[in-house]
Amino acid sequence: LRTMAKSKFEYVRNFEVDDTCLRNCWIVVRLDGRNFHKFAEQHSFTKPNDDRALNLMTRCAQAVMEELEDIVIAYGQSDEYSFVFQKKSNWFKRRASKFMTHVASQFASSYVFYWKDYFQDQTLLYPPGFDGRVILYPSNQNLRDYLSWRQADCHINNLFNTVFWNLVQKGGLTTSQAEEKLRGTLSGDKNEILFSEFNINYNNEPLIHRKGTALVWKKIDEITTKTIKLPNEDKEKEIVVTRTRKKVTPLHCDLIGEEFWEEHCEILED
Ligand code: ATP
Ligand code: ATP
Ligand code: MG
Ligand code: MG
Ligand code: MG
Ligand code: MG
Ligand code: MG
Protein backbone atom coordinates (compact mmCIF):
# COMPACT_ATOMS: atom_id res chain seq x y z
CA LEU A 1 0.00 0.00 0.00
CA ARG A 2 1.07 3.51 -0.88
CA THR A 3 1.58 5.89 2.04
CA MET A 4 -0.18 9.21 1.85
CA ALA A 5 2.10 11.93 0.48
CA LYS A 6 3.02 14.67 2.89
CA SER A 7 1.97 18.17 1.94
CA LYS A 8 2.08 21.58 3.53
CA PHE A 9 -1.61 21.09 4.29
CA GLU A 10 -0.87 18.14 6.53
CA TYR A 11 -0.95 20.23 9.73
CA VAL A 12 -4.78 20.46 9.60
CA ARG A 13 -4.93 16.90 10.92
CA ASN A 14 -3.79 18.29 14.27
CA PHE A 15 -7.20 19.93 14.60
CA GLU A 16 -8.72 16.48 15.09
CA VAL A 17 -9.42 15.84 18.77
CA ASP A 18 -8.68 12.70 20.72
CA ASP A 19 -11.86 10.84 21.57
CA THR A 20 -10.40 7.59 22.88
CA CYS A 21 -12.81 5.81 25.22
CA LEU A 22 -11.38 5.24 28.70
CA ARG A 23 -9.84 1.79 29.02
CA ASN A 24 -11.57 -1.00 30.97
CA CYS A 25 -15.00 0.58 30.54
CA TRP A 26 -17.97 -0.93 28.78
CA ILE A 27 -18.69 1.08 25.65
CA VAL A 28 -22.39 1.52 24.93
CA VAL A 29 -23.72 3.02 21.71
CA ARG A 30 -27.40 3.90 21.73
CA LEU A 31 -29.25 4.78 18.55
CA ASP A 32 -32.67 6.37 18.36
CA GLY A 33 -34.83 6.96 15.29
CA ARG A 34 -35.09 10.58 14.26
CA ASN A 35 -38.63 11.90 14.48
CA PHE A 36 -40.13 8.40 14.44
CA HIS A 37 -43.41 9.64 15.81
CA LYS A 38 -43.96 11.15 12.38
CA PHE A 39 -42.24 8.27 10.56
CA ALA A 40 -44.60 5.80 12.27
CA GLU A 41 -47.65 7.82 11.26
CA GLN A 42 -46.57 8.28 7.67
CA HIS A 43 -45.86 4.57 7.29
CA SER A 44 -49.11 3.52 9.00
CA PHE A 45 -47.48 1.69 11.93
CA THR A 46 -50.12 -0.15 13.94
CA LYS A 47 -50.72 1.29 17.42
CA PRO A 48 -49.39 0.78 20.00
CA ASN A 49 -46.90 -1.76 18.63
CA ASP A 50 -46.12 -2.46 15.01
CA ASP A 51 -44.40 -5.85 14.91
CA ARG A 52 -43.04 -5.34 11.40
CA ALA A 53 -41.18 -2.27 12.62
CA LEU A 54 -39.90 -4.01 15.77
CA ASN A 55 -38.67 -6.99 13.78
CA LEU A 56 -37.01 -4.75 11.20
CA MET A 57 -35.18 -2.90 14.00
CA THR A 58 -33.97 -6.24 15.34
CA ARG A 59 -32.86 -7.38 11.87
CA CYS A 60 -30.76 -4.20 11.59
CA ALA A 61 -29.27 -4.70 15.06
CA GLN A 62 -28.37 -8.27 14.09
CA ALA A 63 -26.57 -6.93 10.99
CA VAL A 64 -24.67 -4.47 13.20
CA MET A 65 -23.60 -7.26 15.59
CA GLU A 66 -22.47 -9.48 12.74
CA GLU A 67 -20.66 -6.80 10.73
CA LEU A 68 -18.92 -4.89 13.54
CA GLU A 69 -16.45 -6.22 16.12
CA ASP A 70 -16.75 -6.97 19.82
CA ILE A 71 -20.47 -6.44 20.52
CA VAL A 72 -21.50 -8.76 23.37
CA ILE A 73 -25.17 -7.83 23.79
CA ALA A 74 -27.69 -5.46 22.22
CA TYR A 75 -31.03 -4.33 23.58
CA GLY A 76 -33.85 -2.66 21.68
CA GLN A 77 -37.37 -1.31 22.12
CA SER A 78 -39.51 1.18 20.18
CA ASP A 79 -37.22 3.12 17.79
CA GLU A 80 -34.03 2.63 19.81
CA TYR A 81 -31.25 0.06 20.08
CA SER A 82 -28.28 -0.09 22.46
CA PHE A 83 -25.06 -1.95 21.61
CA VAL A 84 -22.59 -3.01 24.29
CA PHE A 85 -18.94 -3.46 23.25
CA GLN A 86 -16.76 -5.63 25.46
CA LYS A 87 -14.69 -3.57 27.85
CA LYS A 88 -11.38 -4.87 26.49
CA SER A 89 -12.28 -3.96 22.91
CA ASN A 90 -9.52 -2.23 20.98
CA TRP A 91 -11.58 -1.78 17.80
CA PHE A 92 -10.50 1.44 16.04
CA LYS A 93 -8.27 2.11 19.05
CA ARG A 94 -11.48 2.78 21.03
CA ARG A 95 -12.25 6.00 19.17
CA ALA A 96 -15.79 7.04 20.17
CA SER A 97 -16.63 8.67 16.85
CA LYS A 98 -15.70 5.49 14.94
CA PHE A 99 -17.95 3.35 17.16
CA MET A 100 -20.87 5.74 16.97
CA THR A 101 -20.73 6.44 13.24
CA HIS A 102 -20.13 2.83 12.17
CA VAL A 103 -23.05 1.64 14.29
CA ALA A 104 -25.39 4.39 13.11
CA SER A 105 -24.57 4.12 9.41
CA GLN A 106 -24.62 0.31 9.31
CA PHE A 107 -27.95 0.35 11.12
CA ALA A 108 -29.52 3.05 8.94
CA SER A 109 -28.44 1.48 5.64
CA SER A 110 -29.72 -1.90 6.90
CA TYR A 111 -33.08 -0.32 7.73
CA VAL A 112 -33.49 0.70 4.10
CA PHE A 113 -31.92 -2.51 2.73
CA TYR A 114 -34.20 -4.86 4.71
CA TRP A 115 -37.32 -2.66 4.67
CA LYS A 116 -39.08 -4.69 1.96
CA ASP A 117 -38.57 -7.97 3.86
CA TYR A 118 -40.84 -6.63 6.61
CA PHE A 119 -43.12 -4.10 4.91
CA GLN A 120 -43.60 -5.89 1.57
CA ASP A 121 -45.54 -3.65 -0.81
CA GLN A 122 -45.56 -0.64 1.48
CA THR A 123 -43.27 2.00 -0.02
CA LEU A 124 -40.56 3.54 2.09
CA LEU A 125 -41.44 7.23 1.66
CA TYR A 126 -38.13 8.84 2.65
CA PRO A 127 -34.72 7.86 4.06
CA PRO A 128 -34.92 7.51 7.86
CA GLY A 129 -32.14 8.77 10.15
CA PHE A 130 -30.84 7.72 13.56
CA ASP A 131 -28.97 9.67 16.20
CA GLY A 132 -26.21 8.03 18.20
CA ARG A 133 -24.42 8.55 21.47
CA VAL A 134 -21.59 6.82 23.31
CA ILE A 135 -21.72 6.17 27.03
CA LEU A 136 -18.96 4.56 29.12
CA TYR A 137 -19.77 2.41 32.13
CA PRO A 138 -16.90 1.56 34.48
CA SER A 139 -18.57 -1.27 36.42
CA ASN A 140 -20.67 -4.33 35.65
CA GLN A 141 -23.32 -2.97 37.99
CA ASN A 142 -23.47 0.31 36.04
CA LEU A 143 -23.88 -1.64 32.80
CA ARG A 144 -26.63 -3.82 34.24
CA ASP A 145 -28.37 -0.74 35.62
CA TYR A 146 -28.17 0.89 32.18
CA LEU A 147 -29.91 -2.09 30.55
CA SER A 148 -32.42 -2.24 33.42
CA TRP A 149 -33.15 1.45 32.86
CA ARG A 150 -33.91 0.91 29.17
CA GLN A 151 -36.08 -2.13 29.94
CA ALA A 152 -37.97 -0.27 32.67
CA ASP A 153 -38.58 2.51 30.12
CA CYS A 154 -39.94 -0.10 27.71
CA HIS A 155 -42.31 -1.41 30.39
CA ILE A 156 -43.58 2.02 31.48
CA ASN A 157 -44.20 3.20 27.91
CA ASN A 158 -45.80 -0.07 26.82
CA LEU A 159 -48.17 -0.19 29.78
CA PHE A 160 -49.24 3.39 29.10
CA ASN A 161 -49.59 2.85 25.34
CA THR A 162 -51.52 -0.40 25.78
CA VAL A 163 -54.15 1.24 28.02
CA PHE A 164 -54.20 4.42 25.96
CA TRP A 165 -54.87 2.67 22.63
CA ASN A 166 -57.44 0.31 24.17
CA LEU A 167 -59.34 3.34 25.50
CA VAL A 168 -59.21 4.89 22.03
CA GLN A 169 -59.67 1.85 19.78
CA LYS A 170 -62.11 -0.18 21.89
CA GLY A 171 -63.37 2.29 24.49
CA GLY A 172 -64.39 4.93 21.97
CA LEU A 173 -62.53 7.75 23.74
CA THR A 174 -60.83 10.53 21.81
CA THR A 175 -57.06 10.75 22.23
CA SER A 176 -57.42 13.78 24.51
CA GLN A 177 -60.10 12.04 26.61
CA ALA A 178 -57.80 9.01 26.99
CA GLU A 179 -54.91 11.31 27.91
CA GLU A 180 -57.10 13.01 30.50
CA LYS A 181 -58.29 9.73 31.99
CA LEU A 182 -54.73 8.45 32.41
CA ARG A 183 -53.26 11.64 33.87
CA GLY A 184 -51.75 10.95 37.27
CA THR A 185 -52.58 7.22 37.27
CA LEU A 186 -50.12 4.72 38.74
CA SER A 187 -49.29 1.40 37.11
CA GLY A 188 -51.76 -0.41 39.39
CA ASP A 189 -54.54 1.86 38.11
CA LYS A 190 -53.59 1.16 34.52
CA ASN A 191 -53.56 -2.60 35.10
CA GLU A 192 -57.01 -2.25 36.69
CA ILE A 193 -58.47 -0.28 33.75
CA LEU A 194 -57.12 -2.89 31.33
CA PHE A 195 -58.61 -5.73 33.36
CA SER A 196 -61.99 -4.29 34.31
CA GLU A 197 -62.80 -2.44 31.07
CA PHE A 198 -61.13 -4.66 28.46
CA ASN A 199 -60.66 -7.99 30.22
CA ILE A 200 -56.92 -7.82 29.52
CA ASN A 201 -54.35 -9.16 31.95
CA TYR A 202 -51.29 -7.05 31.14
CA ASN A 203 -48.99 -9.93 32.10
CA ASN A 204 -50.38 -11.92 29.18
CA GLU A 205 -49.45 -9.26 26.62
CA PRO A 206 -46.68 -10.39 24.22
CA LEU A 207 -43.22 -10.53 25.81
CA ILE A 208 -41.66 -8.69 22.87
CA HIS A 209 -43.82 -5.67 23.73
CA ARG A 210 -43.37 -5.86 27.51
CA LYS A 211 -39.66 -6.71 27.63
CA GLY A 212 -38.20 -5.49 24.34
CA THR A 213 -35.54 -7.54 22.55
CA ALA A 214 -32.09 -8.59 23.72
CA LEU A 215 -29.66 -9.95 21.15
CA VAL A 216 -26.99 -12.33 22.42
CA TRP A 217 -24.45 -14.68 20.88
CA LYS A 218 -25.50 -18.30 21.18
CA LYS A 219 -23.25 -21.25 20.45
CA ILE A 220 -24.79 -23.73 18.07
CA ASP A 221 -23.43 -27.01 16.78
CA GLU A 222 -23.53 -27.04 13.03
CA ILE A 223 -23.44 -30.53 11.57
CA THR A 224 -22.30 -30.84 7.98
CA THR A 225 -21.05 -33.67 5.81
CA LYS A 226 -17.78 -33.31 4.00
CA THR A 227 -16.50 -35.38 1.10
CA ILE A 228 -12.83 -36.22 1.47
CA LYS A 229 -10.38 -38.33 -0.49
CA LEU A 230 -7.89 -40.29 1.57
CA PRO A 231 -4.36 -40.50 0.11
CA ASN A 232 -4.20 -44.31 0.03
CA GLU A 233 -7.71 -44.98 -1.20
CA ASP A 234 -9.36 -44.50 -4.56
CA LYS A 235 -12.86 -43.92 -3.26
CA GLU A 236 -14.11 -40.64 -1.82
CA LYS A 237 -15.45 -40.83 1.69
CA GLU A 238 -18.23 -38.90 3.43
CA ILE A 239 -17.50 -37.76 6.96
CA VAL A 240 -19.61 -35.86 9.45
CA VAL A 241 -18.10 -32.65 10.78
CA THR A 242 -19.41 -30.75 13.78
CA ARG A 243 -18.45 -27.11 14.06
CA THR A 244 -19.52 -24.75 16.81
CA ARG A 245 -20.64 -21.45 15.42
CA LYS A 246 -21.84 -18.36 17.20
CA LYS A 247 -25.18 -17.03 16.09
CA VAL A 248 -27.03 -13.86 17.05
CA THR A 249 -30.20 -14.87 18.88
CA PRO A 250 -33.15 -12.67 19.95
CA LEU A 251 -34.58 -13.05 23.47
CA HIS A 252 -37.57 -11.32 25.02
CA CYS A 253 -36.83 -11.81 28.69
CA ASP A 254 -36.27 -9.95 31.92
CA LEU A 255 -32.82 -8.33 32.15
CA ILE A 256 -33.36 -6.70 35.54
CA GLY A 257 -33.22 -9.77 37.83
CA GLU A 258 -30.32 -12.14 38.43
CA GLU A 259 -31.57 -15.05 36.32
CA PHE A 260 -30.56 -13.71 32.91
CA TRP A 261 -27.05 -12.82 34.11
CA GLU A 262 -26.54 -16.21 35.74
CA GLU A 263 -27.64 -17.97 32.59
CA HIS A 264 -25.49 -15.73 30.36
CA CYS A 265 -22.52 -15.23 32.68
CA GLU A 266 -20.09 -15.11 29.72
CA ILE A 267 -21.38 -11.64 28.76
CA LEU A 268 -19.84 -9.96 31.80
CA GLU A 269 -16.64 -12.03 31.75
CA ASP A 270 -13.37 -10.55 30.52
P1 ATP B 1 -36.73 12.02 18.43
O1 ATP B 1 -36.23 12.41 17.06
O2 ATP B 1 -36.50 13.08 19.45
O3 ATP B 1 -36.25 10.69 18.89
P2 ATP B 1 -39.25 10.66 18.04
O4 ATP B 1 -40.51 11.11 17.37
O5 ATP B 1 -38.47 9.57 17.38
O6 ATP B 1 -38.34 11.95 18.26
P3 ATP B 1 -39.22 8.97 20.41
O7 ATP B 1 -39.32 9.40 21.84
O8 ATP B 1 -37.92 8.38 19.99
O9 ATP B 1 -39.61 10.26 19.54
O10 ATP B 1 -40.41 7.98 20.16
C1 ATP B 1 -40.48 7.15 19.07
C2 ATP B 1 -41.92 7.09 18.55
O11 ATP B 1 -41.96 6.30 17.37
C3 ATP B 1 -42.90 6.40 19.49
O12 ATP B 1 -43.46 7.29 20.38
C4 ATP B 1 -43.94 5.84 18.53
O13 ATP B 1 -44.86 6.85 18.18
C5 ATP B 1 -43.14 5.55 17.27
N1 ATP B 1 -42.77 4.13 17.12
C6 ATP B 1 -41.51 3.63 17.10
N2 ATP B 1 -41.52 2.30 16.93
C7 ATP B 1 -42.81 1.93 16.85
C8 ATP B 1 -43.47 0.66 16.67
N3 ATP B 1 -42.77 -0.48 16.55
N4 ATP B 1 -44.82 0.64 16.62
C9 ATP B 1 -45.52 1.79 16.74
N5 ATP B 1 -44.96 3.01 16.91
C10 ATP B 1 -43.61 3.09 16.96
P1 ATP C 1 -11.43 2.12 5.60
O1 ATP C 1 -12.56 1.30 6.10
O2 ATP C 1 -10.25 2.13 6.50
O3 ATP C 1 -11.84 3.53 5.18
P2 ATP C 1 -11.23 1.70 2.75
O4 ATP C 1 -11.02 0.44 1.96
O5 ATP C 1 -12.55 2.38 2.64
O6 ATP C 1 -10.91 1.35 4.27
P3 ATP C 1 -10.06 4.25 1.98
O7 ATP C 1 -8.70 4.81 2.29
O8 ATP C 1 -11.22 4.99 2.55
O9 ATP C 1 -10.04 2.71 2.39
O10 ATP C 1 -10.13 4.16 0.42
C1 ATP C 1 -11.32 3.98 -0.31
C2 ATP C 1 -11.09 3.05 -1.47
O11 ATP C 1 -12.34 2.79 -2.10
C3 ATP C 1 -10.19 3.60 -2.56
O12 ATP C 1 -8.86 3.30 -2.30
C4 ATP C 1 -10.70 2.89 -3.78
O13 ATP C 1 -10.13 1.60 -3.86
C5 ATP C 1 -12.17 2.70 -3.49
N1 ATP C 1 -13.04 3.72 -4.11
C6 ATP C 1 -13.79 4.62 -3.47
N2 ATP C 1 -14.47 5.38 -4.28
C7 ATP C 1 -14.14 4.97 -5.52
C8 ATP C 1 -14.52 5.38 -6.83
N3 ATP C 1 -15.37 6.36 -7.02
N4 ATP C 1 -13.98 4.71 -7.87
C9 ATP C 1 -13.14 3.71 -7.67
N5 ATP C 1 -12.73 3.26 -6.48
C10 ATP C 1 -13.23 3.89 -5.41
MG1 MG D 1 -11.47 7.19 2.17
MG1 MG E 1 -35.40 10.81 21.55
MG1 MG F 1 -36.83 8.69 18.22
MG1 MG G 1 -37.14 6.61 21.01
MG1 MG H 1 -12.96 4.20 3.54
XYZ file of C-alpha atoms and ligand atoms in Angstrom, residues 32 78-80, ligand 6:
5
model
C -32.674 6.367 18.358
C -39.506 1.182 20.176
C -37.218 3.125 17.790
C -34.033 2.633 19.812
Mg -37.137 6.608 21.009
